Amino acid sequence: MLGLASAVLAIGILLSMYGVEFSKLERLTSSPTVLVEQAYQSTYSFLLIHSTSYIFFSLFYLWAIFTTQKDSETHKRMMVLAALTLMIPGLGRLINFAQVLPDFGLSLVDSRHLYLFILISPAIIYDIITKRTLHRSYMIGLSLLLLWAIAAHFLWGSSLWMDKIAPMLLGNV
């Protein structure tokens, strides 16, 4: 029963994330004070940042679901990673808008990923202290997140992202 409830919530989370992205784009493009090109550029930038949540929440959640019965240790760790990846938009609000967290002079995308890794560190430290090693699911998950963070760093503001990939993802080709 709890698994079914979590599946319904996970689908709701994903739909609401996509809905917010598209409604923001629609709101910006219909605003008389915002140029349409600026609206798209802003949306494309935030899409790159929020892609961490879209991609990795889905990946880690499904990984957790498929390992529920046969590997409870992996299940727990994937649920932790899935939940933490959802914090990317909130971290951005704390860094950029509320300015509660410092950005350390990093770009928006890099500072959010830095804080994501900081949030994951207690779970890693706990594993190392209690198990004397890092669980393989954390090694794989963190490797994937690190690769994504590096890719996002290089895509941030690039013409490849702004002119080709993001418009294609939003159907603006």
mmCIF file of C-alpha atoms in Angstrom:
data_model
loop_
_atom_site.group_PDB
_atom_site.id
_atom_site.type_symbol
_atom_site.label_atom_id
_atom_site.label_comp_id
_atom_site.label_asym_id
_atom_site.label_seq_id
_atom_site.Cartn_x
_atom_site.Cartn_y
_atom_site.Cartn_z
ATOM 1 C CA MET A 1 0.000 0.000 0.000
ATOM 2 C CA LEU A 2 2.801 2.429 0.880
ATOM 3 C CA GLY A 3 4.566 1.595 -2.386
ATOM 4 C CA LEU A 4 1.447 2.416 -4.391
ATOM 5 C CA ALA A 5 1.039 5.705 -2.553
ATOM 6 C CA SER A 6 4.665 6.565 -3.233
ATOM 7 C CA ALA A 7 4.217 5.789 -6.948
ATOM 8 C CA VAL A 8 1.203 8.115 -7.139
ATOM 9 C CA LEU A 9 3.165 10.837 -5.342
ATOM 10 C CA ALA A 10 6.210 10.340 -7.594
ATOM 11 C CA ILE A 11 4.088 10.738 -10.720
ATOM 12 C CA GLY A 12 2.460 13.808 -9.197
ATOM 13 C CA ILE A 13 5.854 15.285 -8.384
ATOM 14 C CA LEU A 14 7.118 14.787 -11.929
ATOM 15 C CA LEU A 15 3.961 16.184 -13.523
ATOM 16 C CA SER A 16 3.998 19.226 -11.253
ATOM 17 C CA MET A 17 7.687 19.906 -12.001
ATOM 18 C CA TYR A 18 7.032 19.839 -15.745
ATOM 19 C CA GLY A 19 3.849 21.851 -15.301
ATOM 20 C CA VAL A 20 5.660 24.575 -13.379
ATOM 21 C CA GLU A 21 8.335 24.788 -16.086
ATOM 22 C CA PHE A 22 5.820 25.129 -18.916
ATOM 23 C CA SER A 23 3.518 27.505 -17.020
ATOM 24 C CA LYS A 24 6.502 29.725 -16.194
ATOM 25 C CA LEU A 25 7.434 29.843 -19.871
ATOM 26 C CA GLU A 26 3.850 30.663 -20.845
ATOM 27 C CA ARG A 27 3.629 33.377 -18.174
ATOM 28 C CA LEU A 28 6.932 34.934 -19.242
ATOM 29 C CA THR A 29 6.164 34.887 -22.966
ATOM 30 C CA SER A 30 2.765 36.518 -22.419
ATOM 31 C CA SER A 31 4.172 39.267 -20.169
ATOM 32 C CA PRO A 32 4.244 42.699 -21.824
ATOM 33 C CA THR A 33 7.404 43.654 -19.883
ATOM 34 C CA VAL A 34 9.481 40.596 -20.838
ATOM 35 C CA LEU A 35 10.813 40.070 -24.330
ATOM 36 C CA VAL A 36 9.950 36.651 -25.714
ATOM 37 C CA GLU A 37 13.618 35.910 -26.420
ATOM 38 C CA GLN A 38 14.529 36.755 -22.794
ATOM 39 C CA ALA A 39 11.729 34.520 -21.546
ATOM 40 C CA TYR A 40 13.036 31.582 -23.545
ATOM 41 C CA GLN A 41 16.652 32.208 -22.485
ATOM 42 C CA SER A 42 15.619 32.292 -18.818
ATOM 43 C CA THR A 43 13.538 29.140 -19.174
ATOM 44 C CA TYR A 44 16.354 27.325 -20.980
ATOM 45 C CA SER A 45 18.776 28.196 -18.176
ATOM 46 C CA PHE A 46 16.429 26.992 -15.468
ATOM 47 C CA LEU A 47 15.633 23.880 -17.471
ATOM 48 C CA LEU A 48 19.308 22.911 -17.331
ATOM 49 C CA ILE A 49 19.361 23.426 -13.574
ATOM 50 C CA HIS A 50 16.089 21.598 -12.946
ATOM 51 C CA SER A 51 17.040 18.729 -15.255
ATOM 52 C CA THR A 52 18.996 17.304 -12.337
ATOM 53 C CA SER A 53 15.711 16.849 -10.510
ATOM 54 C CA TYR A 54 13.802 15.608 -13.551
ATOM 55 C CA ILE A 55 16.350 13.033 -14.632
ATOM 56 C CA PHE A 56 17.777 11.826 -11.354
ATOM 57 C CA PHE A 57 14.604 11.810 -9.292
ATOM 58 C CA SER A 58 13.072 9.515 -11.904
ATOM 59 C CA LEU A 59 16.174 7.352 -12.201
ATOM 60 C CA PHE A 60 16.814 6.958 -8.474
ATOM 61 C CA TYR A 61 13.141 6.472 -7.648
ATOM 62 C CA LEU A 62 12.724 3.716 -10.252
ATOM 63 C CA TRP A 63 15.977 2.131 -9.123
ATOM 64 C CA ALA A 64 14.654 2.131 -5.552
ATOM 65 C CA ILE A 65 11.338 0.607 -6.601
ATOM 66 C CA PHE A 66 12.983 -2.180 -8.596
ATOM 67 C CA THR A 67 15.293 -3.092 -5.695
ATOM 68 C CA THR A 68 12.676 -2.942 -2.918
ATOM 69 C CA GLN A 69 12.272 -6.708 -2.502
ATOM 70 C CA LYS A 70 15.744 -7.985 -3.254
ATOM 71 C CA ASP A 71 18.091 -5.298 -1.863
ATOM 72 C CA SER A 72 16.723 -3.107 0.908
ATOM 73 C CA GLU A 73 20.106 -1.377 1.424
ATOM 74 C CA THR A 74 20.135 -0.130 -2.169
ATOM 75 C CA HIS A 75 16.440 0.767 -1.924
ATOM 76 C CA LYS A 76 17.076 3.021 1.086
ATOM 77 C CA ARG A 77 20.010 4.766 -0.511
ATOM 78 C CA MET A 78 18.230 5.367 -3.796
ATOM 79 C CA MET A 79 15.257 6.866 -1.967
ATOM 80 C CA VAL A 80 17.647 9.223 -0.146
ATOM 81 C CA LEU A 81 19.269 10.257 -3.434
ATOM 82 C CA ALA A 82 15.872 10.666 -5.133
ATOM 83 C CA ALA A 83 14.614 12.904 -2.333
ATOM 84 C CA LEU A 84 17.768 15.010 -2.296
ATOM 85 C CA THR A 85 17.692 15.653 -6.039
ATOM 86 C CA LEU A 86 14.267 17.233 -5.581
ATOM 87 C CA MET A 87 15.888 19.925 -3.447
ATOM 88 C CA ILE A 88 17.707 21.548 -6.387
ATOM 89 C CA PRO A 89 14.976 24.170 -7.078
ATOM 90 C CA GLY A 90 14.687 24.974 -3.374
ATOM 91 C CA LEU A 91 18.446 25.355 -3.075
ATOM 92 C CA GLY A 92 18.336 27.786 -5.970
ATOM 93 C CA ARG A 93 15.767 29.901 -4.204
ATOM 94 C CA LEU A 94 17.920 29.966 -1.060
ATOM 95 C CA ILE A 95 21.006 30.923 -3.079
ATOM 96 C CA ASN A 96 19.653 33.235 -5.752
ATOM 97 C CA PHE A 97 16.430 34.821 -4.548
ATOM 98 C CA ALA A 98 16.508 34.783 -0.731
ATOM 99 C CA GLN A 99 20.322 34.930 -0.640
ATOM 100 C CA VAL A 100 20.345 32.841 2.525
ATOM 101 C CA LEU A 101 23.110 30.590 1.196
ATOM 102 C CA PRO A 102 26.272 32.011 -0.392
ATOM 103 C CA ASP A 103 27.003 31.112 -4.003
ATOM 104 C CA PHE A 104 30.804 31.191 -3.446
ATOM 105 C CA GLY A 105 31.143 33.069 -6.733
ATOM 106 C CA LEU A 106 29.902 30.041 -8.675
ATOM 107 C CA SER A 107 27.328 30.034 -11.450
ATOM 108 C CA LEU A 108 23.730 29.197 -10.540
ATOM 109 C CA VAL A 109 24.076 25.645 -11.807
ATOM 110 C CA ASP A 110 27.406 24.994 -10.072
ATOM 111 C CA SER A 111 26.371 26.412 -6.695
ATOM 112 C CA ARG A 112 23.214 24.288 -6.646
ATOM 113 C CA HIS A 113 25.179 21.147 -7.424
ATOM 114 C CA LEU A 114 27.729 22.018 -4.739
ATOM 115 C CA TYR A 115 24.963 22.264 -2.141
ATOM 116 C CA LEU A 116 23.418 19.025 -3.401
ATOM 117 C CA PHE A 117 26.703 17.230 -2.715
ATOM 118 C CA ILE A 118 26.923 18.915 0.697
ATOM 119 C CA LEU A 119 23.410 17.634 1.523
ATOM 120 C CA ILE A 120 24.377 14.093 0.484
ATOM 121 C CA SER A 121 27.566 14.102 2.564
ATOM 122 C CA PRO A 122 25.978 13.105 5.937
ATOM 123 C CA ALA A 123 24.583 9.922 4.361
ATOM 124 C CA ILE A 124 27.967 9.138 2.866
ATOM 125 C CA ILE A 125 29.752 9.802 6.146
ATOM 126 C CA TYR A 126 27.240 7.603 7.978
ATOM 127 C CA ASP A 127 27.886 4.752 5.539
ATOM 128 C CA ILE A 128 31.632 5.072 5.864
ATOM 129 C CA ILE A 129 31.496 5.178 9.668
ATOM 130 C CA THR A 130 29.015 2.317 10.117
ATOM 131 C CA LYS A 131 29.900 0.056 7.184
ATOM 132 C CA ARG A 132 33.576 1.047 6.793
ATOM 133 C CA THR A 133 32.913 1.493 3.074
ATOM 134 C CA LEU A 134 30.691 3.398 0.710
ATOM 135 C CA HIS A 135 27.766 1.342 -0.571
ATOM 136 C CA ARG A 136 28.032 0.619 -4.300
ATOM 137 C CA SER A 137 24.665 2.273 -4.996
ATOM 138 C CA TYR A 138 26.030 5.534 -3.580
ATOM 139 C CA MET A 139 29.176 5.142 -5.658
ATOM 140 C CA ILE A 140 27.144 4.679 -8.831
ATOM 141 C CA GLY A 141 24.578 7.364 -7.971
ATOM 142 C CA LEU A 142 27.191 9.920 -6.965
ATOM 143 C CA SER A 143 29.248 9.156 -10.071
ATOM 144 C CA LEU A 144 26.198 9.807 -12.246
ATOM 145 C CA LEU A 145 25.434 13.039 -10.393
ATOM 146 C CA LEU A 146 29.042 14.175 -10.675
ATOM 147 C CA LEU A 147 29.103 13.461 -14.416
ATOM 148 C CA TRP A 148 25.870 15.420 -14.795
ATOM 149 C CA ALA A 149 27.247 18.325 -12.736
ATOM 150 C CA ILE A 150 30.340 18.471 -14.962
ATOM 151 C CA ALA A 151 28.218 18.317 -18.132
ATOM 152 C CA ALA A 152 25.855 21.008 -16.794
ATOM 153 C CA HIS A 153 28.842 23.208 -15.949
ATOM 154 C CA PHE A 154 30.017 23.117 -19.556
ATOM 155 C CA LEU A 155 26.504 23.383 -21.043
ATOM 156 C CA TRP A 156 25.588 26.382 -18.870
ATOM 157 C CA GLY A 157 25.184 29.374 -21.192
ATOM 158 C CA SER A 158 26.590 27.488 -24.184
ATOM 159 C CA SER A 159 25.073 27.889 -27.627
ATOM 160 C CA LEU A 160 24.722 24.106 -27.814
ATOM 161 C CA TRP A 161 22.314 24.190 -24.867
ATOM 162 C CA MET A 162 20.604 27.523 -25.562
ATOM 163 C CA ASP A 163 20.168 27.162 -29.318
ATOM 164 C CA LYS A 164 19.828 23.417 -29.885
ATOM 165 C CA ILE A 165 19.154 21.126 -26.914
ATOM 166 C CA ALA A 166 16.817 23.226 -24.733
ATOM 167 C CA PRO A 167 14.574 24.398 -27.624
ATOM 168 C CA MET A 168 14.306 20.789 -28.786
ATOM 169 C CA LEU A 169 13.320 19.626 -25.275
ATOM 170 C CA LEU A 170 10.624 22.275 -25.023
ATOM 171 C CA GLY A 171 9.423 21.787 -28.582
ATOM 172 C CA ASN A 172 10.582 25.217 -29.778
ATOM 173 C CA VAL A 173 12.763 24.008 -32.640
#
